Amino acid sequence: MSKTSLSSLLFGLLLIIAVSNVSAKIKQRIIGGSRADGKKFKYQVSLQLVSSDGCSYHWCGGSILDERHIITAAHCVTDKYTHKFNNLEFTVVAGTADLHDKVRKPGIYRDVEYIYMPEAYEKTRRLIHDIAILRLRNPLPLHTDGRISAIKLPTANQYLPPNSPPAVMSGFGAWKQTLVNGELKDSGSTPFLQFVYGYINKYDPKFVCESTVVCVQGVTPGVLSGTCFGDSGGPLVDYFTNTLIGVTSGSDYKTCGITTRFTRVSSYLEFIEGVRSLQFRTATTGIQFNHVHEHIFPTMPLCN
C-alpha cells in the first residue's frame, strides 16, 4: 500500500480494541521531540476511547476552537475504507499535558454531541479534505480555567507556498521507531504531551501536496522529527502568533518524521465557520452522538 495514513494504522488497532475489548498498547508521542509543560499548548486535546475493561485509550489529537468546538482530522472519526462516520465511543480530554495524572492534576472531560466533516472527504476516499469539527455537549470553561485556551484561525491567504517558516507540532504520538528483524516497530506509549518544530511547504518528490495540504519536514536535515501514530488530528501552529496552520493528516512514509501532510486550515474557513454558526455554506455531513462518559473519566485509568 503506497499511501499510508499515520493514524489509520492506529485506528485499525483501536477498532480491534473496541470490538474485542482486549487491552493493547497504543503508540503515542512525537518523534524527535521534547516534553511540554502544562503552560504550553493549552489548545491541545486528547480524544480518548472508552473501553469496557475500565480503561481509556488515547487515539487522536485535536485543538480547541471555542467553548463548544474542537477541530481534528476526519480520518479520526471515520472508517478508513468507506470514510463514513464510525460509532466508536470517545470523550475529549483537555487541560492537561500528562494524561496519567488524573489525581493531582485532573483534566477537563467533555462528551461530543455532533461531528461534522466536509462532504468531499467521504466522496474522495483519499486523505484530502481531512478535517472534522466536534461540537461538545457541554461547553469548556475557557474564560474561567487557566489550563485551557482557544487556538487562533488563520486568514485565507496565510501560510501559502513558497513561504516556508518554522512551525510547531504537538501531540501524544509515538516517540521512537526501530527495526526489529527487518520490521519497523514503534515505541511504547507515554502520557506526556510532546512537541517538535518543522518547516512548512517543503518540497518532497514522493509527495503530492494539493493546495489544501501543507507538507512539513523537520528543521534538521537528515534527522527524523515530526508527528507519528496517535498524533493525527493534532495541531500545526505558528508558535509566535498561536495561529493554527494545519491539522495532522498522514504521510507517504511508513517511517515517521520524514515528511507529513497536514490539512491546510485556511482552505476550510467557510466550512469551519458554517459549523460553528450552524449556517452551512459548504457541503457538510454530520452525525449526532448520544454517548455520555465525561462523568466517569476521572475514575478511568489511561491504559495505553
PDB file of N, CA and C in Angstrom, residues 197-291:
ATOM      1  N   TYR A 197       9.558  21.015  16.183  1.00  0.00           N
ATOM      2  CA  TYR A 197       9.454  22.054  15.169  1.00  0.00           C
ATOM      3  C   TYR A 197       9.686  21.470  13.780  1.00  0.00           C
ATOM      4  N   GLY A 198       9.107  22.122  12.775  1.00  0.00           N
ATOM      5  CA  GLY A 198       9.310  21.720  11.393  1.00  0.00           C
ATOM      6  C   GLY A 198       9.077  22.898  10.469  1.00  0.00           C
ATOM      7  N   TYR A 199       9.480  22.732   9.205  1.00  0.00           N
ATOM      8  CA  TYR A 199       9.269  23.756   8.190  1.00  0.00           C
ATOM      9  C   TYR A 199       8.062  23.384   7.332  1.00  0.00           C
ATOM     10  N   ILE A 200       7.188  24.364   7.105  1.00  0.00           N
ATOM     11  CA  ILE A 200       6.014  24.104   6.284  1.00  0.00           C
ATOM     12  C   ILE A 200       6.321  24.336   4.803  1.00  0.00           C
ATOM     13  N   ASN A 201       5.439  23.802   3.946  1.00  0.00           N
ATOM     14  CA  ASN A 201       5.517  23.975   2.483  1.00  0.00           C
ATOM     15  C   ASN A 201       6.854  23.495   1.910  1.00  0.00           C
ATOM     16  N   LYS A 202       7.368  22.412   2.447  1.00  0.00           N
ATOM     17  CA  LYS A 202       8.627  21.856   1.952  1.00  0.00           C
ATOM     18  C   LYS A 202       8.375  20.883   0.802  1.00  0.00           C
ATOM     19  N   TYR A 203       9.271  20.890  -0.153  1.00  0.00           N
ATOM     20  CA  TYR A 203       9.135  20.010  -1.316  1.00  0.00           C
ATOM     21  C   TYR A 203       9.665  18.619  -1.010  1.00  0.00           C
ATOM     22  N   ASP A 204       8.911  17.611  -1.399  1.00  0.00           N
ATOM     23  CA  ASP A 204       9.324  16.216  -1.282  1.00  0.00           C
ATOM     24  C   ASP A 204       8.879  15.523  -2.562  1.00  0.00           C
ATOM     25  N   PRO A 205       9.812  14.956  -3.361  1.00  0.00           N
ATOM     26  CA  PRO A 205       9.439  14.365  -4.651  1.00  0.00           C
ATOM     27  C   PRO A 205       8.473  13.193  -4.532  1.00  0.00           C
ATOM     28  N   LYS A 206       8.375  12.573  -3.356  1.00  0.00           N
ATOM     29  CA  LYS A 206       7.470  11.447  -3.189  1.00  0.00           C
ATOM     30  C   LYS A 206       6.046  11.909  -2.892  1.00  0.00           C
ATOM     31  N   PHE A 207       5.880  13.164  -2.503  1.00  0.00           N
ATOM     32  CA  PHE A 207       4.580  13.673  -2.079  1.00  0.00           C
ATOM     33  C   PHE A 207       3.897  14.448  -3.195  1.00  0.00           C
ATOM     34  N   VAL A 208       2.582  14.368  -3.211  1.00  0.00           N
ATOM     35  CA  VAL A 208       1.756  15.281  -3.990  1.00  0.00           C
ATOM     36  C   VAL A 208       1.006  16.133  -2.982  1.00  0.00           C
ATOM     37  N   CYS A 209       1.400  17.385  -2.866  1.00  0.00           N
ATOM     38  CA  CYS A 209       0.783  18.274  -1.891  1.00  0.00           C
ATOM     39  C   CYS A 209      -0.239  19.157  -2.598  1.00  0.00           C
ATOM     40  N   GLU A 210      -1.503  18.783  -2.475  1.00  0.00           N
ATOM     41  CA  GLU A 210      -2.572  19.566  -3.072  1.00  0.00           C
ATOM     42  C   GLU A 210      -2.625  20.954  -2.429  1.00  0.00           C
ATOM     43  N   SER A 211      -3.377  21.850  -3.023  1.00  0.00           N
ATOM     44  CA  SER A 211      -3.463  23.215  -2.490  1.00  0.00           C
ATOM     45  C   SER A 211      -4.095  23.245  -1.106  1.00  0.00           C
ATOM     46  N   THR A 212      -4.845  22.196  -0.766  1.00  0.00           N
ATOM     47  CA  THR A 212      -5.499  22.134   0.552  1.00  0.00           C
ATOM     48  C   THR A 212      -4.643  21.415   1.582  1.00  0.00           C
ATOM     49  N   VAL A 213      -3.386  21.156   1.222  1.00  0.00           N
ATOM     50  CA  VAL A 213      -2.484  20.387   2.092  1.00  0.00           C
ATOM     51  C   VAL A 213      -1.222  21.188   2.373  1.00  0.00           C
ATOM     52  N   VAL A 214      -0.707  21.082   3.587  1.00  0.00           N
ATOM     53  CA  VAL A 214       0.594  21.648   3.960  1.00  0.00           C
ATOM     54  C   VAL A 214       1.546  20.492   4.197  1.00  0.00           C
ATOM     55  N   CYS A 215       2.664  20.459   3.497  1.00  0.00           N
ATOM     56  CA  CYS A 215       3.678  19.437   3.728  1.00  0.00           C
ATOM     57  C   CYS A 215       4.743  19.986   4.674  1.00  0.00           C
ATOM     58  N   VAL A 216       5.138  19.170   5.648  1.00  0.00           N
ATOM     59  CA  VAL A 216       6.037  19.629   6.710  1.00  0.00           C
ATOM     60  C   VAL A 216       7.197  18.656   6.875  1.00  0.00           C
ATOM     61  N   GLN A 217       8.392  19.205   7.015  1.00  0.00           N
ATOM     62  CA  GLN A 217       9.593  18.428   7.305  1.00  0.00           C
ATOM     63  C   GLN A 217      10.249  18.974   8.562  1.00  0.00           C
ATOM     64  N   GLY A 218      11.058  18.132   9.218  1.00  0.00           N
ATOM     65  CA  GLY A 218      11.776  18.549  10.416  1.00  0.00           C
ATOM     66  C   GLY A 218      12.763  19.662  10.134  1.00  0.00           C
ATOM     67  N   VAL A 219      13.160  20.379  11.168  1.00  0.00           N
ATOM     68  CA  VAL A 219      14.028  21.541  10.989  1.00  0.00           C
ATOM     69  C   VAL A 219      15.479  21.153  10.725  1.00  0.00           C
ATOM     70  N   THR A 220      15.868  19.921  11.088  1.00  0.00           N
ATOM     71  CA  THR A 220      17.254  19.486  10.892  1.00  0.00           C
ATOM     72  C   THR A 220      17.315  18.432   9.798  1.00  0.00           C
ATOM     73  N   PRO A 221      17.957  18.727   8.645  1.00  0.00           N
ATOM     74  CA  PRO A 221      18.034  17.763   7.553  1.00  0.00           C
ATOM     75  C   PRO A 221      18.670  16.445   8.003  1.00  0.00           C
ATOM     76  N   GLY A 222      18.069  15.341   7.611  1.00  0.00           N
ATOM     77  CA  GLY A 222      18.608  14.026   7.931  1.00  0.00           C
ATOM     78  C   GLY A 222      18.237  13.498   9.300  1.00  0.00           C
ATOM     79  N   VAL A 223      17.576  14.305  10.109  1.00  0.00           N
ATOM     80  CA  VAL A 223      17.164  13.885  11.451  1.00  0.00           C
ATOM     81  C   VAL A 223      15.652  13.705  11.459  1.00  0.00           C
ATOM     82  N   LEU A 224      15.201  12.510  11.862  1.00  0.00           N
ATOM     83  CA  LEU A 224      13.774  12.241  11.896  1.00  0.00           C
ATOM     84  C   LEU A 224      13.114  13.035  13.015  1.00  0.00           C
ATOM     85  N   SER A 225      12.131  13.847  12.661  1.00  0.00           N
ATOM     86  CA  SER A 225      11.386  14.603  13.671  1.00  0.00           C
ATOM     87  C   SER A 225      10.049  15.002  13.073  1.00  0.00           C
ATOM     88  N   GLY A 226       9.000  14.775  13.835  1.00  0.00           N
ATOM     89  CA  GLY A 226       7.667  15.111  13.352  1.00  0.00           C
ATOM     90  C   GLY A 226       6.609  14.283  14.045  1.00  0.00           C
ATOM     91  N   THR A 227       5.426  14.234  13.453  1.00  0.00           N
ATOM     92  CA  THR A 227       4.307  13.514  14.033  1.00  0.00           C
ATOM     93  C   THR A 227       4.375  12.034  13.709  1.00  0.00           C
ATOM     94  N   CYS A 228       3.641  11.237  14.498  1.00  0.00           N
ATOM     95  CA  CYS A 228       3.626   9.796  14.285  1.00  0.00           C
ATOM     96  C   CYS A 228       2.270   9.253  14.739  1.00  0.00           C
ATOM     97  N   PHE A 229       2.178   7.931  14.920  1.00  0.00           N
ATOM     98  CA  PHE A 229       0.936   7.297  15.303  1.00  0.00           C
ATOM     99  C   PHE A 229       0.374   7.922  16.582  1.00  0.00           C
ATOM    100  N   GLY A 230      -0.901   8.288  16.569  1.00  0.00           N
ATOM    101  CA  GLY A 230      -1.534   8.900  17.725  1.00  0.00           C
ATOM    102  C   GLY A 230      -1.549  10.407  17.702  1.00  0.00           C
ATOM    103  N   ASP A 231      -0.790  11.013  16.762  1.00  0.00           N
ATOM    104  CA  ASP A 231      -0.765  12.480  16.668  1.00  0.00           C
ATOM    105  C   ASP A 231      -1.814  13.017  15.708  1.00  0.00           C
ATOM    106  N   SER A 232      -2.456  12.149  14.932  1.00  0.00           N
ATOM    107  CA  SER A 232      -3.419  12.597  13.929  1.00  0.00           C
ATOM    108  C   SER A 232      -4.500  13.486  14.532  1.00  0.00           C
ATOM    109  N   GLY A 233      -4.900  14.479  13.764  1.00  0.00           N
ATOM    110  CA  GLY A 233      -5.909  15.419  14.226  1.00  0.00           C
ATOM    111  C   GLY A 233      -5.348  16.566  15.039  1.00  0.00           C
ATOM    112  N   GLY A 234      -4.093  16.436  15.462  1.00  0.00           N
ATOM    113  CA  GLY A 234      -3.471  17.452  16.291  1.00  0.00           C
ATOM    114  C   GLY A 234      -3.023  18.673  15.503  1.00  0.00           C
ATOM    115  N   PRO A 235      -2.508  19.684  16.184  1.00  0.00           N
ATOM    116  CA  PRO A 235      -2.238  20.985  15.569  1.00  0.00           C
ATOM    117  C   PRO A 235      -0.836  21.158  14.996  1.00  0.00           C
ATOM    118  N   LEU A 236      -0.769  21.914  13.914  1.00  0.00           N
ATOM    119  CA  LEU A 236       0.451  22.509  13.377  1.00  0.00           C
ATOM    120  C   LEU A 236       0.257  24.011  13.523  1.00  0.00           C
ATOM    121  N   VAL A 237       1.111  24.665  14.306  1.00  0.00           N
ATOM    122  CA  VAL A 237       0.820  26.020  14.776  1.00  0.00           C
ATOM    123  C   VAL A 237       1.996  26.965  14.541  1.00  0.00           C
ATOM    124  N   ASP A 238       1.666  28.186  14.157  1.00  0.00           N
ATOM    125  CA  ASP A 238       2.633  29.271  14.159  1.00  0.00           C
ATOM    126  C   ASP A 238       2.915  29.603  15.628  1.00  0.00           C
ATOM    127  N   TYR A 239       4.092  29.247  16.089  1.00  0.00           N
ATOM    128  CA  TYR A 239       4.400  29.325  17.510  1.00  0.00           C
ATOM    129  C   TYR A 239       4.333  30.750  18.046  1.00  0.00           C
ATOM    130  N   PHE A 240       4.669  31.719  17.204  1.00  0.00           N
ATOM    131  CA  PHE A 240       4.765  33.097  17.680  1.00  0.00           C
ATOM    132  C   PHE A 240       3.404  33.793  17.746  1.00  0.00           C
ATOM    133  N   THR A 241       2.445  33.358  16.925  1.00  0.00           N
ATOM    134  CA  THR A 241       1.141  34.016  16.905  1.00  0.00           C
ATOM    135  C   THR A 241       0.027  33.099  17.397  1.00  0.00           C
ATOM    136  N   ASN A 242       0.351  31.831  17.719  1.00  0.00           N
ATOM    137  CA  ASN A 242      -0.644  30.887  18.202  1.00  0.00           C
ATOM    138  C   ASN A 242      -1.746  30.656  17.168  1.00  0.00           C
ATOM    139  N   THR A 243      -1.377  30.679  15.887  1.00  0.00           N
ATOM    140  CA  THR A 243      -2.323  30.522  14.784  1.00  0.00           C
ATOM    141  C   THR A 243      -2.247  29.102  14.230  1.00  0.00           C
ATOM    142  N   LEU A 244      -3.395  28.490  14.019  1.00  0.00           N
ATOM    143  CA  LEU A 244      -3.465  27.120  13.532  1.00  0.00           C
ATOM    144  C   LEU A 244      -3.223  27.082  12.027  1.00  0.00           C
ATOM    145  N   ILE A 245      -2.137  26.466  11.613  1.00  0.00           N
ATOM    146  CA  ILE A 245      -1.795  26.349  10.199  1.00  0.00           C
ATOM    147  C   ILE A 245      -2.412  25.091   9.599  1.00  0.00           C
ATOM    148  N   GLY A 246      -2.318  23.977  10.322  1.00  0.00           N
ATOM    149  CA  GLY A 246      -2.787  22.715   9.760  1.00  0.00           C
ATOM    150  C   GLY A 246      -3.242  21.731  10.818  1.00  0.00           C
ATOM    151  N   VAL A 247      -3.897  20.668  10.339  1.00  0.00           N
ATOM    152  CA  VAL A 247      -4.356  19.561  11.167  1.00  0.00           C
ATOM    153  C   VAL A 247      -3.640  18.303  10.703  1.00  0.00           C
ATOM    154  N   THR A 248      -3.008  17.580  11.616  1.00  0.00           N
ATOM    155  CA  THR A 248      -2.205  16.411  11.262  1.00  0.00           C
ATOM    156  C   THR A 248      -3.039  15.380  10.515  1.00  0.00           C
ATOM    157  N   SER A 249      -2.559  14.987   9.318  1.00  0.00           N
ATOM    158  CA  SER A 249      -3.329  14.077   8.477  1.00  0.00           C
ATOM    159  C   SER A 249      -2.609  12.758   8.240  1.00  0.00           C
ATOM    160  N   GLY A 250      -1.566  12.714   7.403  1.00  0.00           N
ATOM    161  CA  GLY A 250      -0.917  11.439   7.114  1.00  0.00           C
ATOM    162  C   GLY A 250       0.391  11.609   6.373  1.00  0.00           C
ATOM    163  N   SER A 251       0.948  10.501   5.919  1.00  0.00           N
ATOM    164  CA  SER A 251       2.250  10.521   5.255  1.00  0.00           C
ATOM    165  C   SER A 251       2.334   9.411   4.220  1.00  0.00           C
ATOM    166  N   ASP A 252       3.215   9.582   3.233  1.00  0.00           N
ATOM    167  CA  ASP A 252       3.506   8.512   2.283  1.00  0.00           C
ATOM    168  C   ASP A 252       4.589   7.577   2.807  1.00  0.00           C
ATOM    169  N   TYR A 253       5.180   7.930   3.947  1.00  0.00           N
ATOM    170  CA  TYR A 253       6.268   7.139   4.503  1.00  0.00           C
ATOM    171  C   TYR A 253       5.792   6.310   5.690  1.00  0.00           C
ATOM    172  N   LYS A 254       6.253   5.066   5.757  1.00  0.00           N
ATOM    173  CA  LYS A 254       5.982   4.257   6.943  1.00  0.00           C
ATOM    174  C   LYS A 254       6.815   4.743   8.128  1.00  0.00           C
ATOM    175  N   THR A 255       7.988   5.270   7.821  1.00  0.00           N
ATOM    176  CA  THR A 255       8.844   5.822   8.862  1.00  0.00           C
ATOM    177  C   THR A 255       8.366   7.219   9.220  1.00  0.00           C
ATOM    178  N   CYS A 256       8.127   7.460  10.489  1.00  0.00           N
ATOM    179  CA  CYS A 256       7.657   8.768  10.940  1.00  0.00           C
ATOM    180  C   CYS A 256       8.804   9.779  10.967  1.00  0.00           C
ATOM    181  N   GLY A 257       8.451  11.050  10.796  1.00  0.00           N
ATOM    182  CA  GLY A 257       9.425  12.114  10.959  1.00  0.00           C
ATOM    183  C   GLY A 257      10.156  12.519   9.694  1.00  0.00           C
ATOM    184  N   ILE A 258       9.704  12.047   8.518  1.00  0.00           N
ATOM    185  CA  ILE A 258      10.331  12.473   7.265  1.00  0.00           C
ATOM    186  C   ILE A 258       9.557  13.653   6.689  1.00  0.00           C
ATOM    187  N   THR A 259       8.410  13.385   6.093  1.00  0.00           N
ATOM    188  CA  THR A 259       7.515  14.433   5.606  1.00  0.00           C
ATOM    189  C   THR A 259       6.095  14.030   5.954  1.00  0.00           C
ATOM    190  N   THR A 260       5.315  14.982   6.449  1.00  0.00           N
ATOM    191  CA  THR A 260       3.953  14.702   6.869  1.00  0.00           C
ATOM    192  C   THR A 260       2.987  15.675   6.218  1.00  0.00           C
ATOM    193  N   ARG A 261       1.808  15.189   5.880  1.00  0.00           N
ATOM    194  CA  ARG A 261       0.736  16.046   5.371  1.00  0.00           C
ATOM    195  C   ARG A 261      -0.099  16.589   6.531  1.00  0.00           C
ATOM    196  N   PHE A 262      -0.450  17.850   6.411  1.00  0.00           N
ATOM    197  CA  PHE A 262      -1.399  18.488   7.311  1.00  0.00           C
ATOM    198  C   PHE A 262      -2.497  19.112   6.460  1.00  0.00           C
ATOM    199  N   THR A 263      -3.732  18.984   6.873  1.00  0.00           N
ATOM    200  CA  THR A 263      -4.823  19.663   6.184  1.00  0.00           C
ATOM    201  C   THR A 263      -4.671  21.163   6.398  1.00  0.00           C
ATOM    202  N   ARG A 264      -4.660  21.918   5.297  1.00  0.00           N
ATOM    203  CA  ARG A 264      -4.443  23.363   5.367  1.00  0.00           C
ATOM    204  C   ARG A 264      -5.720  24.046   5.873  1.00  0.00           C
ATOM    205  N   VAL A 265      -5.683  24.554   7.088  1.00  0.00           N
ATOM    206  CA  VAL A 265      -6.883  25.091   7.726  1.00  0.00           C
ATOM    207  C   VAL A 265      -7.437  26.293   6.971  1.00  0.00           C
ATOM    208  N   SER A 266      -6.578  27.112   6.381  1.00  0.00           N
ATOM    209  CA  SER A 266      -7.052  28.304   5.670  1.00  0.00           C
ATOM    210  C   SER A 266      -7.920  27.957   4.466  1.00  0.00           C
ATOM    211  N   SER A 267      -7.853  26.710   3.998  1.00  0.00           N
ATOM    212  CA  SER A 267      -8.681  26.271   2.875  1.00  0.00           C
ATOM    213  C   SER A 267     -10.095  25.894   3.305  1.00  0.00           C
ATOM    214  N   TYR A 268     -10.335  25.841   4.629  1.00  0.00           N
ATOM    215  CA  TYR A 268     -11.623  25.338   5.127  1.00  0.00           C
ATOM    216  C   TYR A 268     -12.282  26.303   6.106  1.00  0.00           C
ATOM    217  N   LEU A 269     -11.974  27.588   5.970  1.00  0.00           N
ATOM    218  CA  LEU A 269     -12.540  28.570   6.881  1.00  0.00           C
ATOM    219  C   LEU A 269     -14.061  28.665   6.742  1.00  0.00           C
ATOM    220  N   GLU A 270     -14.563  28.545   5.526  1.00  0.00           N
ATOM    221  CA  GLU A 270     -16.009  28.601   5.314  1.00  0.00           C
ATOM    222  C   GLU A 270     -16.700  27.407   5.951  1.00  0.00           C
ATOM    223  N   PHE A 271     -16.101  26.230   5.812  1.00  0.00           N
ATOM    224  CA  PHE A 271     -16.637  25.030   6.460  1.00  0.00           C
ATOM    225  C   PHE A 271     -16.645  25.197   7.977  1.00  0.00           C
ATOM    226  N   ILE A 272     -15.542  25.682   8.536  1.00  0.00           N
ATOM    227  CA  ILE A 272     -15.423  25.835   9.991  1.00  0.00           C
ATOM    228  C   ILE A 272     -16.455  26.819  10.525  1.00  0.00           C
ATOM    229  N   GLU A 273     -16.552  27.964   9.889  1.00  0.00           N
ATOM    230  CA  GLU A 273     -17.490  28.972  10.373  1.00  0.00           C
ATOM    231  C   GLU A 273     -18.934  28.535  10.167  1.00  0.00           C
ATOM    232  N   GLY A 274     -19.183  27.761   9.108  1.00  0.00           N
ATOM    233  CA  GLY A 274     -20.525  27.239   8.895  1.00  0.00           C
ATOM    234  C   GLY A 274     -20.958  26.297   9.997  1.00  0.00           C
ATOM    235  N   VAL A 275     -20.033  25.447  10.452  1.00  0.00           N
ATOM    236  CA  VAL A 275     -20.338  24.530  11.551  1.00  0.00           C
ATOM    237  C   VAL A 275     -20.541  25.302  12.847  1.00  0.00           C
ATOM    238  N   ARG A 276     -19.685  26.250  13.126  1.00  0.00           N
ATOM    239  CA  ARG A 276     -19.772  26.994  14.386  1.00  0.00           C
ATOM    240  C   ARG A 276     -21.067  27.815  14.475  1.00  0.00           C
ATOM    241  N   SER A 277     -21.527  28.321  13.350  1.00  0.00           N
ATOM    242  CA  SER A 277     -22.736  29.138  13.336  1.00  0.00           C
ATOM    243  C   SER A 277     -23.988  28.342  13.001  1.00  0.00           C
ATOM    244  N   LEU A 278     -23.790  27.068  12.610  1.00  0.00           N
ATOM    245  CA  LEU A 278     -24.883  26.202  12.155  1.00  0.00           C
ATOM    246  C   LEU A 278     -25.595  26.798  10.939  1.00  0.00           C
ATOM    247  N   GLN A 279     -24.832  27.532  10.140  1.00  0.00           N
ATOM    248  CA  GLN A 279     -25.323  28.059   8.871  1.00  0.00           C
ATOM    249  C   GLN A 279     -24.387  27.559   7.775  1.00  0.00           C
ATOM    250  N   PHE A 280     -24.653  26.363   7.307  1.00  0.00           N
ATOM    251  CA  PHE A 280     -23.727  25.642   6.435  1.00  0.00           C
ATOM    252  C   PHE A 280     -23.714  26.250   5.033  1.00  0.00           C
ATOM    253  N   ARG A 281     -22.533  26.737   4.645  1.00  0.00           N
ATOM    254  CA  ARG A 281     -22.379  27.358   3.333  1.00  0.00           C
ATOM    255  C   ARG A 281     -21.621  26.465   2.365  1.00  0.00           C
ATOM    256  N   THR A 282     -21.077  25.355   2.859  1.00  0.00           N
ATOM    257  CA  THR A 282     -20.423  24.370   2.004  1.00  0.00           C
ATOM    258  C   THR A 282     -21.038  23.003   2.295  1.00  0.00           C
ATOM    259  N   ALA A 283     -20.866  22.075   1.365  1.00  0.00           N
ATOM    260  CA  ALA A 283     -21.440  20.737   1.522  1.00  0.00           C
ATOM    261  C   ALA A 283     -20.828  20.063   2.747  1.00  0.00           C
ATOM    262  N   THR A 284     -21.649  19.780   3.731  1.00  0.00           N
ATOM    263  CA  THR A 284     -21.193  19.267   5.018  1.00  0.00           C
ATOM    264  C   THR A 284     -22.054  18.092   5.429  1.00  0.00           C
ATOM    265  N   THR A 285     -21.417  17.075   5.991  1.00  0.00           N
ATOM    266  CA  THR A 285     -22.158  15.936   6.525  1.00  0.00           C
ATOM    267  C   THR A 285     -21.907  15.848   8.025  1.00  0.00           C
ATOM    268  N   GLY A 286     -22.906  15.411   8.778  1.00  0.00           N
ATOM    269  CA  GLY A 286     -22.779  15.369  10.230  1.00  0.00           C
ATOM    270  C   GLY A 286     -23.499  14.181  10.828  1.00  0.00           C
ATOM    271  N   ILE A 287     -23.204  13.927  12.095  1.00  0.00           N
ATOM    272  CA  ILE A 287     -23.837  12.835  12.818  1.00  0.00           C
ATOM    273  C   ILE A 287     -23.986  13.242  14.279  1.00  0.00           C
ATOM    274  N   GLN A 288     -25.046  12.798  14.907  1.00  0.00           N
ATOM    275  CA  GLN A 288     -25.267  13.080  16.324  1.00  0.00           C
ATOM    276  C   GLN A 288     -24.797  11.901  17.156  1.00  0.00           C
ATOM    277  N   PHE A 289     -24.159  12.209  18.304  1.00  0.00           N
ATOM    278  CA  PHE A 289     -23.684  11.188  19.223  1.00  0.00           C
ATOM    279  C   PHE A 289     -24.491  11.253  20.515  1.00  0.00           C
ATOM    280  N   ASN A 290     -24.795  10.100  21.067  1.00  0.00           N
ATOM    281  CA  ASN A 290     -25.568  10.038  22.304  1.00  0.00           C
ATOM    282  C   ASN A 290     -24.764   9.476  23.469  1.00  0.00           C
ATOM    283  N   HIS A 291     -23.465   9.252  23.248  1.00  0.00           N
ATOM    284  CA  HIS A 291     -22.634   8.676  24.304  1.00  0.00           C
ATOM    285  C   HIS A 291     -22.411   9.689  25.427  1.00  0.00           C
TER     286      HIS A 291
END
